[in-house]
Coordinates of C-alpha atoms in Angstrom, one line a residue:
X1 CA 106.8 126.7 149.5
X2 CA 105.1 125.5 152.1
X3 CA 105.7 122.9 154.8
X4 CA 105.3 121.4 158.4
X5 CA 108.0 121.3 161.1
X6 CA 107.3 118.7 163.9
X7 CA 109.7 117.5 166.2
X8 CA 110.0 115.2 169.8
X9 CA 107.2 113.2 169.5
X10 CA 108.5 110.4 171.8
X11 CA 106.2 107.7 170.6
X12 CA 106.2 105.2 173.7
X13 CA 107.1 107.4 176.3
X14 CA 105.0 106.8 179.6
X15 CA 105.1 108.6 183.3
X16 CA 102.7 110.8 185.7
X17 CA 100.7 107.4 186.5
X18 CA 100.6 103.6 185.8
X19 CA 96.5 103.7 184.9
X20 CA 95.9 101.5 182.0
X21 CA 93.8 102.8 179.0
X22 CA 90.4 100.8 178.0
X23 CA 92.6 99.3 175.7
X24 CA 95.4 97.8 178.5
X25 CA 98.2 99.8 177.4
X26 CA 99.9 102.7 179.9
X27 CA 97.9 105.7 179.7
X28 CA 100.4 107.8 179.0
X29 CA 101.5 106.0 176.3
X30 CA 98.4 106.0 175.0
X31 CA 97.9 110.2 175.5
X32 CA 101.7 110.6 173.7
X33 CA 100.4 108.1 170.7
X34 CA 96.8 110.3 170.4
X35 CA 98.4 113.3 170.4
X36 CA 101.0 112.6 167.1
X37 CA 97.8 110.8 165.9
X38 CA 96.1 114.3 165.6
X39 CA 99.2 115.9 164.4
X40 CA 99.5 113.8 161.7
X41 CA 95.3 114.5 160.9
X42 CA 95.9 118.3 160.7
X43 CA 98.9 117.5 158.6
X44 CA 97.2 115.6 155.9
X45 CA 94.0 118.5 156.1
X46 CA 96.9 121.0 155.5
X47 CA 98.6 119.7 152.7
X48 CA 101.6 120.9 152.7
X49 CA 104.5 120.3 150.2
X50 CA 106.2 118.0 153.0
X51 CA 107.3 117.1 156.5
X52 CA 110.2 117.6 158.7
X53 CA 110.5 115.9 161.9
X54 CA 113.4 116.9 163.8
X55 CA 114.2 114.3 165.9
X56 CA 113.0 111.9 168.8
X57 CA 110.4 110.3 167.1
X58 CA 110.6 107.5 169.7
X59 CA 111.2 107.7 173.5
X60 CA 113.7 105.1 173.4
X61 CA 116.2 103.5 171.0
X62 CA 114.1 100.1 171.4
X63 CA 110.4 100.9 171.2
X64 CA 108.1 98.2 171.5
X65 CA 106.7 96.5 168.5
X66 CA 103.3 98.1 169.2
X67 CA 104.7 101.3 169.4
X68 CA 106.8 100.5 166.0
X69 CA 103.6 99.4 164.2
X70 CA 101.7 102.9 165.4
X71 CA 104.7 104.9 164.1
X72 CA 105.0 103.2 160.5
X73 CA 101.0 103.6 160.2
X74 CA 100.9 107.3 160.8
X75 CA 103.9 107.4 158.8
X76 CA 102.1 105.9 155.6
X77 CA 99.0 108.1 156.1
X78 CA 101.4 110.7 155.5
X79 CA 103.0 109.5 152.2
X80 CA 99.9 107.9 151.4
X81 CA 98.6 111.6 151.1
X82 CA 101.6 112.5 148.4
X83 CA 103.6 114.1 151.0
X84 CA 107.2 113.4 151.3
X85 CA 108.5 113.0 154.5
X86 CA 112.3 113.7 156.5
X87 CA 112.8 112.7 159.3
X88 CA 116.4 112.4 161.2
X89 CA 117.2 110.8 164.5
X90 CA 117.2 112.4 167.7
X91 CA 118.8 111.7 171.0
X92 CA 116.4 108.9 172.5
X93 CA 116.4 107.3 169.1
X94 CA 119.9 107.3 168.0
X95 CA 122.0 104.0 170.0
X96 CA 124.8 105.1 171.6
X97 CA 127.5 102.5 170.0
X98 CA 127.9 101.6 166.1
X99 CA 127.3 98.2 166.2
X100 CA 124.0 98.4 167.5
X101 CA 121.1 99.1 164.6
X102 CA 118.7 101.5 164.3
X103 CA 114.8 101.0 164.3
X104 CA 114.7 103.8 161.5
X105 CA 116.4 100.9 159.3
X106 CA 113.0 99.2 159.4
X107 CA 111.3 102.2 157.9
X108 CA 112.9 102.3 154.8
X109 CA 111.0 100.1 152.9
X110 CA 107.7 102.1 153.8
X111 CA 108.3 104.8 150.8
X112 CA 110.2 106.8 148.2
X113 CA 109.0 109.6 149.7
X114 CA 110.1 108.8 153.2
X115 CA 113.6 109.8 154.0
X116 CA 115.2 108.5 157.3
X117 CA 118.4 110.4 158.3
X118 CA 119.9 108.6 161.0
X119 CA 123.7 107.2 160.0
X120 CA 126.3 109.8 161.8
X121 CA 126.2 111.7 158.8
X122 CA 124.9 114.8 157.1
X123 CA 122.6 113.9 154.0
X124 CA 121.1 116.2 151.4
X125 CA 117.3 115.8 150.4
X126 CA 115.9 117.9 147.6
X127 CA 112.4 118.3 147.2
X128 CA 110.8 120.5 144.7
X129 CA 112.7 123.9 144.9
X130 CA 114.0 122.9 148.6
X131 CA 117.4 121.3 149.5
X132 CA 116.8 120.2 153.1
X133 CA 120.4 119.7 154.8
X134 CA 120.0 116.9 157.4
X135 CA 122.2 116.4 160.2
X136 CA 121.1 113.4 162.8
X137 CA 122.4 112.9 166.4
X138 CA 125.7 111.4 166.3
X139 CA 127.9 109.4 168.2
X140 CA 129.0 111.9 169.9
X141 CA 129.6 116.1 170.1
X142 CA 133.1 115.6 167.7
X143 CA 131.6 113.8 164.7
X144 CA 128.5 116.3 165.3
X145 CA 130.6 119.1 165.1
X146 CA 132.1 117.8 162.0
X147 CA 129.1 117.0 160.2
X148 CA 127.9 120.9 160.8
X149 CA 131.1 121.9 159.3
X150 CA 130.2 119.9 155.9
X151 CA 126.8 122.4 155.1
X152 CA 127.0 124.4 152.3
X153 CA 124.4 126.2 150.6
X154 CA 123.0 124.9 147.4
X155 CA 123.0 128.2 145.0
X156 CA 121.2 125.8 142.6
X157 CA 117.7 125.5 145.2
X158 CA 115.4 128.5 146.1
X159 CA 115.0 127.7 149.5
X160 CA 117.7 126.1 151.6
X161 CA 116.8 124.4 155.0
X162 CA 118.5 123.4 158.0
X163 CA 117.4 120.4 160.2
X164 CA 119.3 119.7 163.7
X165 CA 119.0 117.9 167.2
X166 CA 120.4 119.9 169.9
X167 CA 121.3 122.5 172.3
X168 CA 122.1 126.0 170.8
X169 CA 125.3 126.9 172.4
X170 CA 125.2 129.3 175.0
X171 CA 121.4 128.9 175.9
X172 CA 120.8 126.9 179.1
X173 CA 117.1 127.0 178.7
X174 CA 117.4 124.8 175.9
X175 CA 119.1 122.1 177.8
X176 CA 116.9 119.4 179.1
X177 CA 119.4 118.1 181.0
X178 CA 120.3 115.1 179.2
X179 CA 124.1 113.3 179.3
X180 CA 123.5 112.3 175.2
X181 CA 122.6 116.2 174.6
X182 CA 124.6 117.6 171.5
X183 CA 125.7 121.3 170.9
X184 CA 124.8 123.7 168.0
X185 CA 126.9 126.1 167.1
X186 CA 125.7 129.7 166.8
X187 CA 127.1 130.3 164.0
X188 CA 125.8 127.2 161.8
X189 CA 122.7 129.0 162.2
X190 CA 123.8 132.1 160.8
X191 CA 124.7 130.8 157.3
X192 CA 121.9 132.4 155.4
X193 CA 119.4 129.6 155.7
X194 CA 115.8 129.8 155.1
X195 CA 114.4 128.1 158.3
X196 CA 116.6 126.1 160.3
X197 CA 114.1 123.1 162.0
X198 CA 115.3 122.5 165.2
X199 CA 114.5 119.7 167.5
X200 CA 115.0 118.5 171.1
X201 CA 113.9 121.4 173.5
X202 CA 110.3 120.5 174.2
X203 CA 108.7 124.6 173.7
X204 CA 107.7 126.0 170.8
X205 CA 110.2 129.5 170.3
X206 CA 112.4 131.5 168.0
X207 CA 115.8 131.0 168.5
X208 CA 117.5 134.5 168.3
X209 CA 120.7 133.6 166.0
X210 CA 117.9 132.2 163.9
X211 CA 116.2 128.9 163.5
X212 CA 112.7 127.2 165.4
X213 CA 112.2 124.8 168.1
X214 CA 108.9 123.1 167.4
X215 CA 108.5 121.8 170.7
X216 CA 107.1 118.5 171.6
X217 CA 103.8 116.9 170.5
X218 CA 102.8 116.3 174.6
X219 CA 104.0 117.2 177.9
X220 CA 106.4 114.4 179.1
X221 CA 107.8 116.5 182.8
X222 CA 106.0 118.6 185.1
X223 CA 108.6 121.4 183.9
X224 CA 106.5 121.6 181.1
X225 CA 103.8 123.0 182.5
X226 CA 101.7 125.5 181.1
X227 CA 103.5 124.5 177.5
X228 CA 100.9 124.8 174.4
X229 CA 102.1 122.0 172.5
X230 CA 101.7 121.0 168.6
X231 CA 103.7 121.7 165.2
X232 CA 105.1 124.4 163.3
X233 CA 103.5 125.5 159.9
X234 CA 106.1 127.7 157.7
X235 CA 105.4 129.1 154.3
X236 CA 108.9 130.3 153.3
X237 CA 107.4 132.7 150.1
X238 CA 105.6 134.7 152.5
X239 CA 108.5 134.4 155.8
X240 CA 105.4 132.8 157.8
X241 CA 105.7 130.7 160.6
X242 CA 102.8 129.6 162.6
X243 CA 102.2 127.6 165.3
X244 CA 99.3 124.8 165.5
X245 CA 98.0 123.2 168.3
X246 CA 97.3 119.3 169.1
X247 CA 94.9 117.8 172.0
X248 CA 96.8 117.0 174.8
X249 CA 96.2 115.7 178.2
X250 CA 95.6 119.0 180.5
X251 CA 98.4 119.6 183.0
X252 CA 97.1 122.7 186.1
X253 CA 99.5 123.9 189.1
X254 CA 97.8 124.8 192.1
X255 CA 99.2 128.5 193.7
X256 CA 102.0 127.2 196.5
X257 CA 100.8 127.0 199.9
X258 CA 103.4 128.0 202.9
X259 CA 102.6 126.3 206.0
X260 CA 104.9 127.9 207.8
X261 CA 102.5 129.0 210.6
X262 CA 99.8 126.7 210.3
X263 CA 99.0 124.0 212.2
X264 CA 97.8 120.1 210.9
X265 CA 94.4 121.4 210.3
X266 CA 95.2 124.5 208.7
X267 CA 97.4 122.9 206.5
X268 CA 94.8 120.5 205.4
X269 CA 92.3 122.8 205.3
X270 CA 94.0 125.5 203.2
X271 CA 95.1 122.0 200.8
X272 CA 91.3 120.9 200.4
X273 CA 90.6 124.9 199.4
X274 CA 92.6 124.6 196.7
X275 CA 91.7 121.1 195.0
X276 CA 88.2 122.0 195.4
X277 CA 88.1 125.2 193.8
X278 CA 89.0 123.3 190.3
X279 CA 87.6 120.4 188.5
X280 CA 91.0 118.3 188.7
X281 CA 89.4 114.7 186.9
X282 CA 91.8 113.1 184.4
X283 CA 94.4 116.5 184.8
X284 CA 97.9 116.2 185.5
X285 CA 98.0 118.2 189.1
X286 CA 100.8 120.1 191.0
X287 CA 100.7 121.1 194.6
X288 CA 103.4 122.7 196.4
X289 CA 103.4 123.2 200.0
X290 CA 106.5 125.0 201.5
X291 CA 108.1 125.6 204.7
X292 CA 106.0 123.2 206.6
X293 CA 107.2 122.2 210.3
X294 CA 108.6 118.5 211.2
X295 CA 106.0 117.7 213.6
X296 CA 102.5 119.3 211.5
X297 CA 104.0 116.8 208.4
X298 CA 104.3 114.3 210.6
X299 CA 100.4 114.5 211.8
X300 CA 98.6 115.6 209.0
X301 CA 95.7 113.1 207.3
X302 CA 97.3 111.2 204.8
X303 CA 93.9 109.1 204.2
X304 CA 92.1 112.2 203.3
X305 CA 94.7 113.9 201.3
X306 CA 95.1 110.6 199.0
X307 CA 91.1 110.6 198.7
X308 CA 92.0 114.4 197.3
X309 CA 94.6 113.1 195.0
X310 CA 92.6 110.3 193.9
X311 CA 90.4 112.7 191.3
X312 CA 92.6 113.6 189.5
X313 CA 95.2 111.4 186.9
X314 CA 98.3 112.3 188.3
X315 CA 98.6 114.8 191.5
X316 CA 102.3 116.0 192.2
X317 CA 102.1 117.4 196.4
X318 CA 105.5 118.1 197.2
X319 CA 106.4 119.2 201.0
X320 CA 109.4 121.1 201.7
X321 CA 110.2 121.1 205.4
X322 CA 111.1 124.2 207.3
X323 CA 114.3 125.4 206.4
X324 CA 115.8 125.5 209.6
X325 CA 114.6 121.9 210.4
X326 CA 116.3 120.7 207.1
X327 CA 119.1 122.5 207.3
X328 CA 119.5 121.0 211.2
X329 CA 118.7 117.5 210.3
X330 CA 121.2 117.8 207.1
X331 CA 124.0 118.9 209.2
X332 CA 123.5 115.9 211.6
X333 CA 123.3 113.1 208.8
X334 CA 125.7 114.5 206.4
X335 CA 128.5 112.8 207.7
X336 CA 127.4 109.6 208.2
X337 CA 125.4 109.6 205.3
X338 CA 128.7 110.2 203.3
X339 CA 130.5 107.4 205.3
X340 CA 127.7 104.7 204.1
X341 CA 128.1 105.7 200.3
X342 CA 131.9 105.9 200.5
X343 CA 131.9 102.3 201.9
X344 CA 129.5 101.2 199.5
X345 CA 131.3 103.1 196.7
X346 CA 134.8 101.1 197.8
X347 CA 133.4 97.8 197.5
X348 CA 131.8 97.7 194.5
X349 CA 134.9 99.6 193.1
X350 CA 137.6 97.9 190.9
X351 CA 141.0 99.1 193.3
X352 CA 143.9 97.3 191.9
X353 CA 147.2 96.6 194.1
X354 CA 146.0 98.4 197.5
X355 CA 144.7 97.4 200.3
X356 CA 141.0 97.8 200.6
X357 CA 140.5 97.9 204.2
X358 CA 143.4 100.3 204.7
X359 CA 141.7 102.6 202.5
X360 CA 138.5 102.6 204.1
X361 CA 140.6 103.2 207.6
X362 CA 141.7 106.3 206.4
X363 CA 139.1 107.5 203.9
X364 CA 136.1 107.2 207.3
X365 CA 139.5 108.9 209.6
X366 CA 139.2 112.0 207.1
X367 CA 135.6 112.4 206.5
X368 CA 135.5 112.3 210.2
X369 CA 137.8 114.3 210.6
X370 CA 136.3 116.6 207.9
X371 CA 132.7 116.8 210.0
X372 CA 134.5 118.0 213.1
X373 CA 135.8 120.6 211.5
X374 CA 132.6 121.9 209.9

């Protein structure tokens, strides 16, 4: 029993850089749509017995109709090639209220061998000697948690697979930081399954209570640098799992540079060192220069470090200011800075039956009093 376990695609998502392809669509896009394209290439050349995508097929709960039509075609090469196909919905895919339909609705039509699991519910697919136990996002953690709480293992299947979207409770790492994030429980993982296909953390790993994260098919945040990224091949008769790579877009981080005792021309110089010891054209580029003084930021050759950025597809320089400085400057804007967004928070904000202005009076009369005290 063999099969692939893909996962966060995010057809449509863009970022880094606004640079148009040949073609006159966001770059990005376009490198997110190439590298599911050569996914779903080493898919068909590996045959397997079927698919599993795990969630976040799209980047957004209304992807264009471009990025809709690439999606169903990759799809159909799939099917096309006898393979059946499950796929549930993920966070970015799944709309937040119940009214509102879901784009997988226009995929079911493509296939009998195509099975969308996106409706709030857990659904059962059997295929061949596998029962594949499919839980989408849901509306929210409550219905999620009682969806998990509906699995049971079919004793009439030889191989019995999980598929989820979400954060294994208790791991941090696996957050991505996301409001719409759902927990797994620990122990739904720990109920004898075969493989347990997760989806939404964007790195290939093991989960420890059991279960994969395939990772994403392309980088989509600088924190995903140095991330191989592709799909998950698992031949459950043998207990192999093993990871294949897809093309992506390379994405380099330069060794931090502190400035802390350098002057403009030192910092520059010791900048240029680094972008020139390393072909940067079409790479997705990180610089980080630390503790640099007020005054050398303030003087150093913007001109010639955007004719260094300008090589590569996306360069990420970040300054951080001496920490004194920062921590000088903060303490002298702090309070007013908290007096312009209390005033702007008051009048946007629906206050019923009090006075507005008295409120301001005596919420600036506090956080003044609150600075002085500091």
């Amino acid at each position: 029993m063999r099969f692939i376990h893909i996962s966060d695609s995010h057809l449509g998502a863009s970022g880094f850089s606004r640079r148009l392809s040949p073609s006159g669509y966001n770059q990005r896009e376009e490198d997110v749509c190439n590298s599911f394209q050569a996914a779903v290439d080493q898919i068909i050349e590996l045959k397997p017995g079927f698919v599993l995508h795990s969630g976040d097929l799209f980047h957004t709960v209304r992807p264009t109709n471009r990025i809709i039509n690439f999606a169903i075609r990759q799809i159909l090469r799939v099917v096309s090639a006898q393979i059946p196909m499950v796929i549930i919905s993920g966070n970015h895919d799944t709309p937040k209220q119940r009214t509102v339909g879901s784009v997988f609705s226009f995929f079911e039509v493509l296939s009998p061998l195509l099975h969308l699991v996106y409706r709030n519910h857990y659904e059962l697919v059997r295929i061949g000697e596998a029962t594949i136990h499919a839980i989408p996002h849901c509306l929210n953690q409550e219905d999620f948690r009682q969806e998990i709480d509906k699995v049971t293992l079919d004793p009439q299947s030889r191989f019995n697979i999980l598929m989820l979207h979400g954060v294994v409770a208790g791991i941090r790492e696996f957050s991505m930081g996301e409001l719409a994030e759902q927990e797994i429980p620990t122990s739904s993982l720990e109920r004898g399954f075969d493989y347990a296909a997760l989806g939404h953390y964007h790195r290939f790993c093991q989960v420890e209570s059991g279960g994969y994260y395939a990772g994403s098919t392309e980088r989509l945040s600088m924190s995903e640098l140095g991330q191989e990224k592709g799909f998950v091949e698992v031949d459950l008769q043998i207990k192999g799992v093993k990871f294949r790579s897809v093309p992506t877009r390379e994405m380099i981080e330069f060794p931090s540079l502190n400035a802390r005792e350098m002057d403009q021309e030192q910092t520059l110089l010791e900048i240029e060192k680094r972008v020139q010891a390393e072909n940067i054209e079409e790479k997705i580029v990180r610089l980080k220069v630390t503790d640099i003084p007020e005054h050398v930021y303030n003087s150093l050759d913007f001109r010639r470090i955007a004719e260094l950025k300008s090589r590569a597809f996306h360069f990420d320089l970040k300054f951080e200011r001496k920490e004194e400085e920062a921590r000088d400057q903060s303490a002298g804007t702090s309070i007013g800075k908290l007096n312009t967004e209390f005033q702007q928070f008051l009048k946007q904000a629906p206050v019923e039956n009090l006075n507005k202005d008295k409120l301001l009076e005596l919420g600036l009369r506090y956080l003044s009093a609150d600075g002085n005290n500091q």
